[in-house]
Amino acid sequence: MTRKDVYTTTELMGILGVAFASSVIRRADREQWEETTRSGRGGGRKWLVSSMPDATQRAIQLAEERRALEEEAAHNATLPDVAASQLPSPARQAILDDKRRYKALAKADLLGLYLDWQAKYGATVKQKQAFVLAYQGGAWGKLLAELGPGVSWKSLERWKLERKESGGVLALADKRGLAHRGRSMLTERHQTIILGQILDGDRQISTCARIIQERCKAEHLPVPSDATIRRWIAGYSRTCFSDWTLWRKGEKAWNDNCAISILRDWSLVGVGDVVIADGHTLNFESIDPDTGKPKRMTLLLFFDGGSRYPLGWEVMATENVACISSAFRRACIRLGKFPRVVYLDNGKAFRARFFDGCKDFEQAGFLGLYRDLGCEVIHAWPYHGQSKPVERFFGTMHELEELTPSYTGWDIAHKPARLHRNEQLHRRLHDKLGRRPLTLEETHEWLAYWFEMYASRPQCGTHLRGRTPGDVFEAGRGPGVDVERLTLLMLQKEIRTISKDGIRLEGRLFWHEALFNRRHPVLVRYDWQLSPHTVLVYDLDGNRICEARDRHHYGIAAGIHPAARVLGTDAQRRDLTEALALKKQQERGAKAGIRRMTETIILPEARQRQVTGLQKAIPVPALEEKAPTLTATEKAAIEAAKAAGAQARAELDAPAYKPSLFKRFPDEAARYDYLFTARHERGAELVPEDAAFMEYFENTPQFQRNFQTLYEDRLELLHFRRQGHIATA
């Protein structure tokens, strides 16, 4: 940097670091600077540098060099791919290194202080040593932290000589390692051999290095060391990262780490416009209802893209189309309308998981179901999981999985200690703390609880911009859907045969009075999330028979103490009495049916056969037919049988309602369900206590949050059913 001969007052203000022109003028008077008149508009003064003291001249030169270095470094940083080997000298290369450049400027500052010290105290060896002691003692703490305490006065003298010879601060830059930077012993043939090995498969670098060295020996080339090979490979992986990733790690890694991402604006999507479906293997164990053994279940979730709200889900032990349909049905009921677009993962893994490896959804008979509901179906690209925000949601859901007592970890490296081999202590501790796999019902409840918590969290990093998913969802929720239509289309279905104890489904018994006299296969439709204790029963022609109830949940002759009359409590004895009464009622009904059949069919036919037989055996002249005469005892017996049959029919036809005070229920929801069925489905008149309880429970937050929609739908279905009967009649 060439220093100018004269400077204006304004220029010296910036160079000397003063805020006012008066400071420059006072210093000029004190140091007796010579001046000249500045030509041009306004006039003014210029100061001759040659008339300034040496310390001021050094300060001006240092400031000019510092500014020149910064400008040149900024200019070089904007040049595209400037190779260090193309720079004119190692000193020039040091400009591109911030650390080296800043250290050179610190050396220049310390050298300026050293020269000022000599000008003030002399240039003797004693004063030079005194300056170094002052520096090492912390007189200039910032420079000491930058350069370290290893600076001697001989180093300062060398810096002074280097700067004088070069005429600039650049000479003080550390040039070690720059002379051979970018140079290598590896020729183009070496590089070809290295690429041929490291890009062929997924071999370790150490294995490739040994093969490369043997190839070089065979071709009589200089043999590079392991460090040289690794250094070249490291540079190649940084400068050719896309090729390196594609060859070494495959297309999935290339897509995740190299391909540009398409940034989607989900704020343009309304609630219910796009519903995304995906599966996730839960990282905790639940009891498989089919085998009774712990298993990591699969969660199939429908997720609203507009509000980021989890709509409907199914927990599957075995994957099938019915589970997906069930989850979609719940999503539509929760959404209150049918989604416009259903976003599915149509990749090979998804098809193999849920559709037994079918080639496409059309062959599974799956897409037609959505199109009938007015939904368009689009598919995610293979290997593009980042295009679905539900993947990010599953990552957030990991906090739920960690809190479960049967947590298994998200991969092998992070599984709990109790699952490692020979960890008997941790297994005993796990059992001692009472931790166990969740039941399927507990899994649903735990998921519902966490989903509700998630929906109430504000999201600042997404398109919701501080709003909660629950608020956004409620603002865009629909008025409701045709539940009966969804029920017929999407409930899970099983073929079961009726037995004397009802219908057995997933280890549970379901019973209804209408099944008592039937023994044939039936179609059972169910949804454990919306109605966990009831199933809908249809015959194979599609005619509805009844809504059967879980015997253990509703206490229908189930859970009876083996010795209730002797060892049981009052409640257990009442349960036994009710079970015996139900059995006796069935017996009376069966006998009444036999009596009716005997009176109306069997006895008249038997008497007719007797009369016909006598007429054939004894031919007599035709006589006037007379009715068979009965004795008074026979007439009394027949009348008594008719009365008993009428009484039995009346008992069967009367609504089977008993006040809830005389029954036992696990909770208030079960008691309300019993009273709802008695009042609205059986037409029974409730006692005042039961009517008051129903009114109380309907006003509770629990009912309004969890059950109000369900029972309103049931009332609507009953209304439609009765209207259908009236129209048929």
XYZ file of C-alpha atoms in Angstrom:
729
model
C 0.000 0.000 0.000
C 1.473 3.348 -1.087
C 0.925 6.108 1.436
C -0.220 9.519 0.246
C 1.964 12.579 0.867
C -0.794 14.906 2.126
C -4.143 14.327 3.915
C -7.081 16.558 4.640
C -8.426 17.055 8.157
C -11.486 14.881 7.386
C -9.313 12.002 6.121
C -7.114 12.152 9.219
C -10.162 12.007 11.487
C -10.986 8.512 10.143
C -7.352 7.364 10.080
C -6.457 8.510 13.613
C -9.820 7.464 15.059
C -10.970 10.869 16.391
C -14.510 12.205 16.251
C -13.887 15.942 15.842
C -11.798 18.042 13.445
C -10.657 20.213 16.374
C -8.816 17.161 17.784
C -6.812 16.841 14.567
C -6.034 20.566 14.525
C -4.851 20.598 18.169
C -2.597 17.596 17.453
C -1.199 19.379 14.378
C -0.390 22.458 16.493
C 1.167 20.318 19.199
C 3.323 18.292 16.777
C 3.940 21.281 14.437
C 2.612 19.774 11.196
C 3.254 21.695 8.004
C 0.229 22.570 5.905
C -0.693 23.620 2.369
C -3.803 25.227 0.979
C -6.368 22.859 -0.530
C -7.538 23.885 -3.984
C -11.147 23.657 -5.038
C -14.472 24.773 -3.655
C -14.408 25.703 0.009
C -10.649 25.734 0.295
C -9.239 24.289 3.474
C -5.923 22.853 4.587
C -3.855 19.775 3.757
C -1.257 18.343 6.130
C 2.161 17.168 4.965
C 2.941 13.649 6.200
C 6.670 14.244 5.998
C 6.390 16.943 8.703
C 4.662 14.610 11.154
C 6.502 12.671 13.883
C 7.469 9.035 13.174
C 4.770 7.671 15.498
C 2.022 9.549 13.657
C 3.398 8.453 10.283
C 3.404 4.807 11.441
C -0.191 5.125 12.673
C -1.279 6.528 9.305
C 0.563 3.809 7.380
C -0.885 1.041 9.595
C -4.432 2.352 9.165
C -4.026 2.547 5.388
C -2.620 -0.987 5.195
C -5.381 -2.350 7.423
C -8.052 -0.815 5.206
C -6.372 -2.117 2.058
C -6.176 -5.641 3.476
C -9.860 -5.658 4.405
C -10.907 -4.385 0.986
C -8.790 -6.965 -0.815
C -10.046 -9.825 1.373
C -13.643 -8.778 0.760
C -12.992 -8.623 -2.987
C -11.379 -12.080 -3.072
C -14.264 -13.571 -1.099
C -16.662 -12.615 -3.904
C -14.595 -14.329 -6.609
C -15.991 -17.741 -7.666
C -13.815 -20.669 -6.544
C -10.463 -18.869 -6.297
C -7.829 -21.568 -5.945
C -5.017 -20.875 -3.503
C -2.481 -22.175 -5.986
C -3.448 -19.402 -8.449
C -2.494 -16.600 -6.058
C 0.856 -14.918 -6.726
C 2.555 -15.774 -3.423
C 2.037 -17.486 -0.033
C 1.760 -14.039 1.553
C -1.080 -13.285 -0.834
C -2.820 -16.506 0.170
C -2.743 -15.418 3.805
C -5.187 -12.607 2.988
C -7.922 -15.213 2.380
C -7.458 -16.698 5.845
C -9.205 -14.540 8.452
C -7.167 -15.966 11.304
C -3.839 -15.266 9.625
C -4.943 -11.772 8.525
C -6.155 -10.719 11.981
C -2.985 -12.059 13.576
C -0.845 -10.041 11.126
C -2.744 -6.876 12.073
C -2.215 -7.661 15.767
C 1.524 -8.040 15.096
C 1.522 -4.659 13.369
C -0.212 -3.067 16.382
C 2.310 -4.575 18.790
C 5.174 -3.508 16.530
C 3.839 0.063 16.536
C 3.752 0.062 20.353
C 7.308 -1.315 20.375
C 8.589 1.480 18.128
C 6.780 4.114 20.219
C 8.418 2.658 23.344
C 11.857 2.952 21.741
C 11.164 6.529 20.649
C 10.242 7.422 24.217
C 12.712 5.381 26.293
C 15.521 4.506 23.885
C 16.484 1.469 21.801
C 18.849 -0.230 24.238
C 18.591 -3.964 24.974
C 17.442 -3.140 28.484
C 14.525 -1.070 27.225
C 13.634 -3.723 24.663
C 13.496 -6.320 27.453
C 11.464 -3.912 29.586
C 8.905 -3.587 26.797
C 8.594 -7.370 26.494
C 8.146 -7.687 30.273
C 5.414 -5.041 30.193
C 3.709 -6.888 27.332
C 3.922 -10.265 29.083
C 2.676 -8.664 32.281
C -0.603 -7.693 30.622
C -0.084 -4.062 29.732
C -1.850 -4.765 26.435
C -4.170 -7.613 27.348
C -6.021 -7.939 24.055
C -2.790 -8.279 22.071
C -1.448 -10.761 24.634
C -4.556 -12.925 24.192
C -4.205 -12.817 20.404
C -0.420 -13.379 20.065
C 0.441 -15.215 23.273
C 3.290 -14.651 25.729
C 5.975 -16.208 23.485
C 6.922 -12.934 21.767
C 10.518 -11.750 22.393
C 12.226 -8.502 21.498
C 14.197 -10.388 18.837
C 10.908 -11.403 17.178
C 9.851 -7.763 17.213
C 13.123 -6.738 15.563
C 12.573 -9.382 12.860
C 9.022 -8.115 12.258
C 10.378 -4.580 11.929
C 12.899 -5.703 9.331
C 10.313 -7.723 7.347
C 7.892 -4.830 7.286
C 10.602 -2.375 6.232
C 11.694 -4.640 3.371
C 8.167 -5.353 2.084
C 6.684 -1.974 2.892
C 3.422 -3.420 4.218
C 1.686 -5.281 7.024
C 1.179 -8.301 4.745
C 4.767 -9.358 5.392
C 3.876 -10.115 9.039
C 1.294 -12.780 8.072
C 2.061 -16.370 9.035
C 3.005 -18.107 5.792
C 3.734 -21.578 7.162
C 2.019 -24.358 5.204
C 1.028 -22.072 2.333
C 3.898 -22.783 -0.016
C 2.691 -26.360 -0.715
C -1.019 -25.850 -0.234
C -3.025 -27.464 -3.022
C -0.092 -29.562 -4.204
C -0.110 -33.342 -4.066
C 2.026 -36.249 -5.211
C -1.101 -37.877 -6.646
C -1.248 -37.866 -10.425
C -4.368 -38.244 -12.551
C -3.733 -42.005 -12.681
C -3.593 -42.130 -8.886
C -6.894 -40.274 -8.673
C -8.524 -42.625 -11.196
C -7.442 -45.664 -9.188
C -8.726 -44.121 -5.942
C -12.110 -43.237 -7.453
C -12.456 -46.704 -8.918
C -12.116 -48.223 -5.466
C -14.023 -45.864 -3.189
C -17.038 -45.515 -5.529
C -17.378 -49.263 -6.096
C -19.643 -50.503 -3.325
C -19.570 -49.543 0.333
C -16.130 -50.776 1.343
C -14.295 -49.134 4.211
C -11.640 -46.531 3.393
C -8.923 -48.616 5.071
C -9.727 -51.583 2.808
C -9.729 -49.348 -0.250
C -6.386 -47.792 0.769
C -4.644 -51.213 0.856
C -6.033 -52.138 -2.573
C -4.996 -48.746 -4.003
C -1.433 -49.167 -2.730
C -1.186 -52.649 -4.287
C -2.487 -51.327 -7.619
C 0.127 -48.547 -7.573
C 2.867 -51.083 -6.925
C 1.633 -53.230 -9.800
C 1.645 -50.247 -12.187
C 5.044 -48.995 -10.912
C 3.578 -45.745 -9.615
C 4.690 -43.900 -6.460
C 2.812 -45.496 -3.572
C 0.837 -42.937 -1.531
C 0.461 -43.304 2.220
C -2.822 -43.953 4.006
C -2.894 -40.328 5.191
C -2.433 -39.023 1.635
C -5.227 -41.223 0.316
C -7.588 -40.279 3.128
C -6.772 -36.575 2.710
C -7.575 -36.720 -1.001
C -10.816 -38.668 -0.374
C -11.883 -36.141 2.283
C -11.352 -33.297 -0.183
C -13.253 -35.164 -2.916
C -16.210 -35.881 -0.611
C -16.450 -32.143 0.153
C -16.095 -30.813 -3.388
C -18.081 -33.601 -5.128
C -20.575 -34.270 -2.376
C -23.482 -35.156 -4.695
C -21.520 -37.846 -6.570
C -20.049 -39.165 -3.331
C -23.461 -39.492 -1.674
C -25.181 -41.099 -4.659
C -22.457 -43.693 -5.200
C -21.707 -44.498 -1.580
C -25.126 -44.163 0.126
C -27.768 -44.515 -2.575
C -30.730 -42.580 -3.955
C -32.572 -42.177 -0.645
C -29.560 -40.507 0.985
C -28.974 -38.418 -2.152
C -32.582 -37.197 -2.086
C -32.405 -36.376 1.630
C -29.006 -34.647 1.581
C -28.421 -33.314 -1.941
C -31.663 -32.693 -3.857
C -33.268 -29.313 -3.381
C -36.389 -29.322 -1.227
C -39.746 -28.138 -2.520
C -41.028 -25.761 0.146
C -44.796 -26.132 0.477
C -46.985 -23.425 1.943
C -49.561 -25.273 4.051
C -51.200 -21.990 5.019
C -52.861 -22.089 1.577
C -54.760 -25.234 2.615
C -57.964 -25.046 4.651
C -59.166 -27.428 7.350
C -60.244 -30.675 5.709
C -58.826 -29.803 2.275
C -55.947 -32.268 2.529
C -55.947 -35.236 4.915
C -52.703 -37.219 5.082
C -52.561 -40.921 5.957
C -49.467 -42.754 7.125
C -48.465 -45.606 9.395
C -46.050 -45.606 12.324
C -44.797 -48.538 14.359
C -45.207 -47.542 17.995
C -42.070 -47.629 20.125
C -43.799 -49.334 23.051
C -45.499 -52.660 23.565
C -49.215 -53.426 23.803
C -51.006 -56.712 24.392
C -52.069 -58.385 21.154
C -55.722 -59.398 21.736
C -55.330 -62.386 19.399
C -52.292 -63.945 21.071
C -52.194 -62.294 24.511
C -48.493 -61.500 24.014
C -46.743 -58.081 24.028
C -46.190 -56.580 20.608
C -45.264 -53.260 19.003
C -48.527 -52.220 17.364
C -48.832 -50.111 14.227
C -50.611 -46.754 14.383
C -52.481 -45.749 11.222
C -53.233 -42.026 11.477
C -55.192 -39.545 9.340
C -53.699 -36.075 9.862
C -55.214 -32.765 8.730
C -52.663 -30.753 6.734
C -54.369 -27.383 7.207
C -54.588 -27.423 11.008
C -51.960 -30.121 11.828
C -54.654 -31.842 13.882
C -54.751 -35.661 14.372
C -58.226 -36.656 13.183
C -58.772 -40.404 13.311
C -56.581 -43.398 13.959
C -56.483 -47.144 14.364
C -54.062 -49.297 16.338
C -53.436 -52.469 14.399
C -52.034 -55.808 15.465
C -52.295 -57.122 11.899
C -52.453 -54.702 8.994
C -55.465 -54.803 6.682
C -57.701 -52.583 4.589
C -60.462 -52.625 7.206
C -58.191 -50.851 9.721
C -57.505 -48.040 7.259
C -61.197 -47.693 6.488
C -61.999 -47.599 10.198
C -59.451 -44.845 10.801
C -60.804 -42.851 7.850
C -64.362 -43.210 9.157
C -63.336 -41.777 12.523
C -61.476 -38.951 10.778
C -64.607 -37.982 8.795
C -66.796 -38.044 11.923
C -64.302 -35.877 13.815
C -63.847 -33.543 10.852
C -67.588 -33.113 10.375
C -67.256 -33.318 6.578
C -65.600 -35.382 3.888
C -62.056 -34.275 2.973
C -61.426 -32.953 -0.508
C -58.065 -34.708 -0.953
C -56.742 -37.849 0.738
C -52.929 -37.945 0.607
C -51.667 -41.547 0.718
C -48.222 -43.085 0.642
C -48.420 -45.376 -2.384
C -44.870 -46.638 -2.054
C -43.950 -50.297 -2.067
C -43.467 -50.397 1.705
C -46.909 -48.952 2.425
C -48.646 -51.318 -0.004
C -46.800 -54.307 1.375
C -47.631 -53.304 4.943
C -51.335 -52.624 4.587
C -52.418 -54.467 1.422
C -50.449 -57.723 1.437
C -48.151 -56.508 -1.314
C -50.799 -55.555 -3.887
C -49.452 -53.804 -6.970
C -51.656 -50.741 -6.602
C -54.657 -49.417 -4.683
C -57.001 -49.983 -7.610
C -56.526 -53.734 -7.295
C -57.261 -53.542 -3.570
C -60.700 -52.063 -4.267
C -59.696 -49.183 -2.047
C -59.778 -46.012 -4.101
C -63.374 -46.464 -5.248
C -64.508 -46.174 -1.642
C -62.970 -42.703 -1.341
C -64.234 -41.536 -4.714
C -67.784 -42.530 -3.742
C -67.477 -40.060 -0.868
C -66.278 -37.261 -3.173
C -62.588 -37.473 -2.173
C -59.690 -37.183 -4.597
C -56.720 -39.432 -3.862
C -53.114 -38.371 -4.486
C -49.970 -40.299 -3.686
C -46.687 -39.236 -2.157
C -43.490 -39.728 -4.132
C -41.373 -42.715 -3.145
C -38.429 -41.763 -0.914
C -39.978 -38.336 -0.169
C -41.235 -38.718 3.382
C -40.398 -35.066 4.045
C -43.306 -34.043 1.808
C -45.772 -35.228 4.465
C -45.942 -33.199 7.696
C -47.312 -36.272 9.482
C -43.730 -37.637 9.485
C -42.654 -34.658 11.595
C -45.662 -35.256 13.834
C -44.519 -38.835 14.488
C -41.159 -37.432 15.574
C -42.898 -35.144 18.071
C -44.998 -38.085 19.269
C -41.849 -39.808 20.496
C -42.245 -37.965 23.798
C -45.494 -39.912 24.317
C -43.713 -43.197 23.611
C -40.945 -42.431 26.099
C -43.509 -41.964 28.901
C -45.125 -45.380 28.453
C -44.073 -48.150 30.884
C -43.269 -50.559 28.011
C -41.027 -48.192 25.986
C -38.671 -50.070 23.640
C -36.560 -47.263 22.114
C -36.671 -45.947 18.546
C -33.764 -48.092 17.311
C -31.333 -50.750 18.503
C -28.795 -48.213 19.762
C -31.343 -46.466 22.002
C -33.376 -49.317 23.446
C -33.702 -49.479 27.274
C -31.177 -51.419 29.330
C -33.736 -54.092 30.289
C -33.952 -55.212 26.645
C -30.229 -55.866 26.351
C -28.825 -59.311 26.819
C -28.255 -60.574 30.388
C -29.623 -57.388 32.023
C -31.399 -59.314 34.777
C -31.137 -56.459 37.295
C -32.971 -53.991 35.053
C -35.612 -56.577 34.186
C -36.293 -57.291 37.848
C -36.437 -53.560 38.546
C -38.871 -53.121 35.652
C -41.138 -55.837 37.075
C -40.744 -54.522 40.613
C -41.995 -51.081 39.567
C -45.141 -52.666 38.169
C -44.410 -51.704 34.579
C -46.166 -53.773 31.933
C -47.389 -53.627 28.327
C -50.570 -51.628 27.769
C -53.822 -53.231 26.758
C -55.326 -52.248 23.437
C -57.933 -50.120 25.195
C -55.275 -48.375 27.302
C -53.259 -47.709 24.140
C -56.238 -45.947 22.549
C -56.861 -43.910 25.707
C -53.195 -42.910 26.028
C -53.027 -41.843 22.382
C -56.258 -39.830 22.698
C -54.935 -38.084 25.825
C -51.651 -37.092 24.170
C -53.338 -36.012 20.920
C -55.550 -33.679 22.951
C -52.481 -32.242 24.688
C -50.718 -31.762 21.346
C -53.735 -29.981 19.868
C -53.651 -27.404 22.673
C -49.992 -26.382 22.144
C -49.288 -23.152 20.222
C -47.058 -23.712 17.170
C -44.765 -20.805 16.315
C -42.433 -22.559 13.876
C -45.133 -23.719 11.435
C -47.720 -22.016 9.220
C -50.053 -21.808 12.249
C -47.982 -18.809 13.497
C -48.615 -19.103 17.223
C -52.105 -20.617 17.042
C -52.949 -24.074 18.383
C -54.024 -26.921 16.070
C -57.224 -27.258 18.110
C -58.243 -23.625 17.556
C -57.552 -23.769 13.820
C -59.386 -27.081 13.516
C -62.502 -25.947 15.401
C -62.720 -22.818 13.240
C -62.822 -24.902 10.045
C -64.695 -27.980 11.247
C -67.733 -29.088 9.199
C -71.377 -29.379 10.324
C -71.378 -33.179 10.384
C -71.536 -36.231 8.099
C -73.987 -39.044 7.420
C -72.830 -41.449 10.134
C -75.108 -44.276 8.932
C -73.536 -44.125 5.481
C -70.048 -44.220 6.937
C -71.056 -47.026 9.293
C -72.190 -49.239 6.459
C -69.146 -48.445 4.349
C -66.257 -48.388 6.740
C -66.846 -50.226 10.004
C -64.639 -53.243 10.516
C -66.464 -56.460 9.637
C -66.200 -60.032 10.894
C -68.274 -63.151 10.241
C -69.192 -64.882 13.513
C -71.624 -67.615 14.555
C -74.115 -67.093 17.365
C -73.771 -69.406 20.365
C -75.792 -69.747 23.539
C -73.483 -67.206 25.199
C -73.734 -64.682 22.363
C -71.056 -63.687 19.827
C -67.362 -64.088 20.589
C -65.136 -61.388 19.084
C -61.457 -60.793 19.999
C -61.795 -62.720 23.232
C -64.953 -60.865 24.340
C -68.579 -62.020 24.481
C -71.384 -59.804 23.138
C -75.040 -60.583 23.854
C -78.530 -59.280 23.158
C -82.001 -60.690 23.742
C -82.587 -60.858 19.998
C -79.766 -63.425 19.651
C -81.254 -65.874 22.167
C -83.243 -67.944 19.669
C -80.759 -67.696 16.730
C -77.940 -70.075 15.709
C -76.491 -68.993 12.375
C -73.545 -66.965 10.985
C -73.907 -63.193 11.239
C -71.984 -60.133 10.042
C -70.558 -58.153 12.980
C -69.564 -54.498 12.462
C -67.598 -52.722 15.180
C -65.407 -49.735 16.040
C -63.484 -50.047 19.293
C -62.653 -46.326 19.411
C -66.114 -44.809 19.022
C -68.067 -47.641 20.695
C -65.690 -49.896 22.623
C -68.361 -52.026 24.343
C -70.988 -52.612 21.650
C -71.128 -54.191 18.173
C -73.723 -54.038 15.403
C -75.070 -57.423 14.283
C -76.499 -58.029 10.783
C -77.622 -61.164 9.011
C -75.775 -62.171 5.853
C -78.403 -60.390 3.722
C -77.565 -57.059 5.362
C -80.597 -56.784 7.645
C -79.791 -55.389 11.064
C -80.611 -57.677 13.989
C -79.475 -55.780 17.083
C -76.700 -53.896 18.854
C -75.037 -56.480 21.088
C -73.291 -55.440 24.293
C -70.145 -56.628 26.033
C -71.243 -59.062 28.733
C -68.372 -58.331 31.115
C -68.631 -54.556 30.741
C -72.415 -54.438 31.251
C -72.524 -57.261 33.802
C -74.748 -59.584 31.751
C -74.393 -62.855 33.715
C -70.621 -62.355 33.743
C -68.006 -61.820 36.453
C -70.021 -63.838 39.005
C -68.323 -64.928 42.211
C -68.020 -68.752 42.279
C -69.423 -68.847 45.838
C -71.294 -65.577 45.950
C -73.963 -66.655 48.458
C -71.371 -67.744 51.014
C -68.231 -65.692 50.354
C -69.436 -62.810 48.179
C -70.393 -59.258 49.026
C -73.908 -57.859 48.768
C -73.175 -56.559 45.275
C -71.837 -59.939 44.170
C -74.921 -61.673 45.544
C -77.112 -59.218 43.646
C -75.186 -60.008 40.463
C -75.806 -63.698 41.007
C -79.513 -63.063 41.587
C -79.766 -61.040 38.380
C -77.940 -63.741 36.384
C -80.248 -66.437 37.716
C -83.268 -64.248 36.962
C -82.069 -63.777 33.376
C -81.633 -67.517 32.964
C -85.071 -68.156 34.480
C -86.582 -65.587 32.123
C -85.074 -67.435 29.170
C -86.495 -70.694 30.506
C -89.972 -69.240 30.880
C -89.813 -67.825 27.388
C -88.757 -71.155 25.935
C -91.530 -73.024 27.777
C -94.101 -70.442 26.768
C -93.099 -70.901 23.166
C -93.464 -74.645 23.478
C -96.918 -74.260 25.037
C -98.029 -71.918 22.262
C -96.803 -74.312 19.607
C -98.487 -77.232 21.403
C -101.837 -75.450 21.591
C -101.873 -73.990 18.113
C -100.168 -76.654 15.996
C -99.277 -79.933 17.673
C -102.557 -80.749 19.541
C -104.897 -79.842 16.650
C -102.798 -81.938 14.257
C -102.731 -84.894 16.689
C -106.489 -84.788 17.158
C -107.011 -84.606 13.422
C -104.810 -87.665 12.901
C -106.779 -89.583 15.546
C -110.134 -88.764 13.947
C -108.842 -89.596 10.470
C -107.449 -92.922 11.683
C -110.718 -93.952 13.331
C -112.698 -93.087 10.227
C -110.441 -95.275 8.111
C -110.535 -98.217 10.568
C -114.365 -98.289 11.207
C -116.435 -97.478 8.160
C -119.730 -96.021 9.376
C -122.468 -94.184 7.637
C -121.907 -90.570 7.244
C -122.991 -88.845 10.407
C -123.176 -85.284 11.411
C -119.727 -84.259 12.622
C -119.534 -83.340 16.258
C -116.813 -81.484 18.013
C -114.836 -83.621 20.493
C -116.184 -83.220 23.959
C -113.784 -82.244 26.749
C -114.154 -82.784 30.429
C -114.257 -79.881 32.853
C -110.720 -80.765 34.089
C -109.331 -80.663 30.526
C -111.019 -77.322 29.838
C -109.568 -75.849 33.066
C -106.069 -77.074 32.155
C -106.286 -75.536 28.665
C -107.439 -72.169 30.049
C -104.613 -72.181 32.608
C -102.071 -72.898 29.862
C -103.458 -70.035 27.780
C -103.188 -67.659 30.738
C -99.607 -68.740 31.445
C -98.683 -68.248 27.769
C -100.233 -64.804 27.741
C -98.333 -63.880 30.884
C -95.054 -65.156 29.401
C -95.628 -63.216 26.192
C -96.353 -60.092 28.203
C -93.113 -60.590 30.149
C -91.136 -61.009 26.935
C -92.745 -58.024 25.236
C -92.449 -55.695 28.229
C -89.340 -53.435 28.272
C -86.551 -55.112 30.279
C -85.878 -52.087 32.488
C -84.777 -52.129 36.089
C -83.981 -48.897 37.960
C -80.260 -48.211 37.907
C -80.135 -48.063 41.706
C -80.524 -51.850 41.719
C -77.708 -52.425 39.191
C -73.955 -52.003 39.347
C -72.020 -49.904 36.815
C -68.261 -49.296 36.448
C -68.733 -45.559 35.932
C -71.291 -42.832 35.247
C -70.914 -43.213 31.480
C -72.007 -46.870 31.656
C -75.011 -45.964 33.833
C -76.051 -43.241 31.380
C -75.728 -45.658 28.444
C -77.993 -48.159 30.228
C -80.641 -45.493 30.899
C -80.336 -44.088 27.357
C -80.992 -47.548 25.877
C -83.933 -48.128 28.217
C -85.589 -44.780 27.480
C -84.972 -44.253 23.794
C -84.523 -47.754 22.340
C -86.871 -49.792 24.543
C -89.371 -47.050 25.318
C -89.308 -47.614 29.080
C -90.458 -44.910 31.469
C -87.655 -44.013 33.889
C -88.107 -43.516 37.589
C -87.532 -39.908 38.770
C -84.054 -40.702 40.174
C -82.841 -42.083 36.835
C -84.360 -39.212 34.849
C -82.645 -36.712 37.163
C -79.307 -38.515 36.749
C -79.547 -38.373 32.936
C -80.238 -34.636 33.066
C -77.282 -34.114 35.439
C -74.822 -36.179 33.364
C -75.801 -34.455 30.090
C -74.710 -31.100 31.596
C -71.252 -32.307 32.661
C -68.155 -31.267 30.621
C -67.207 -34.956 30.291
C -70.457 -35.762 28.467
C -70.350 -32.677 26.248
C -66.730 -33.303 25.280
C -66.709 -37.084 24.810
C -70.251 -38.435 24.423
C -72.664 -35.747 23.216
C -71.968 -36.267 19.502
C -72.209 -40.061 19.840
C -75.617 -40.033 21.515
C -76.971 -37.364 19.194
C -76.019 -39.610 16.275
C -77.745 -42.570 17.943
C -80.911 -40.525 18.429
C -80.790 -39.509 14.783
C -80.388 -43.139 13.711
C -83.344 -44.178 15.886
C -85.425 -41.412 14.336
C -84.526 -42.535 10.797
C -85.239 -46.180 11.679
C -88.665 -45.386 13.095
C -89.524 -43.213 10.115
C -88.559 -46.137 7.887
C -90.857 -48.490 9.830
C -93.750 -45.996 9.566
C -93.225 -45.612 5.828
C -93.097 -49.404 5.384
C -96.267 -49.842 7.447
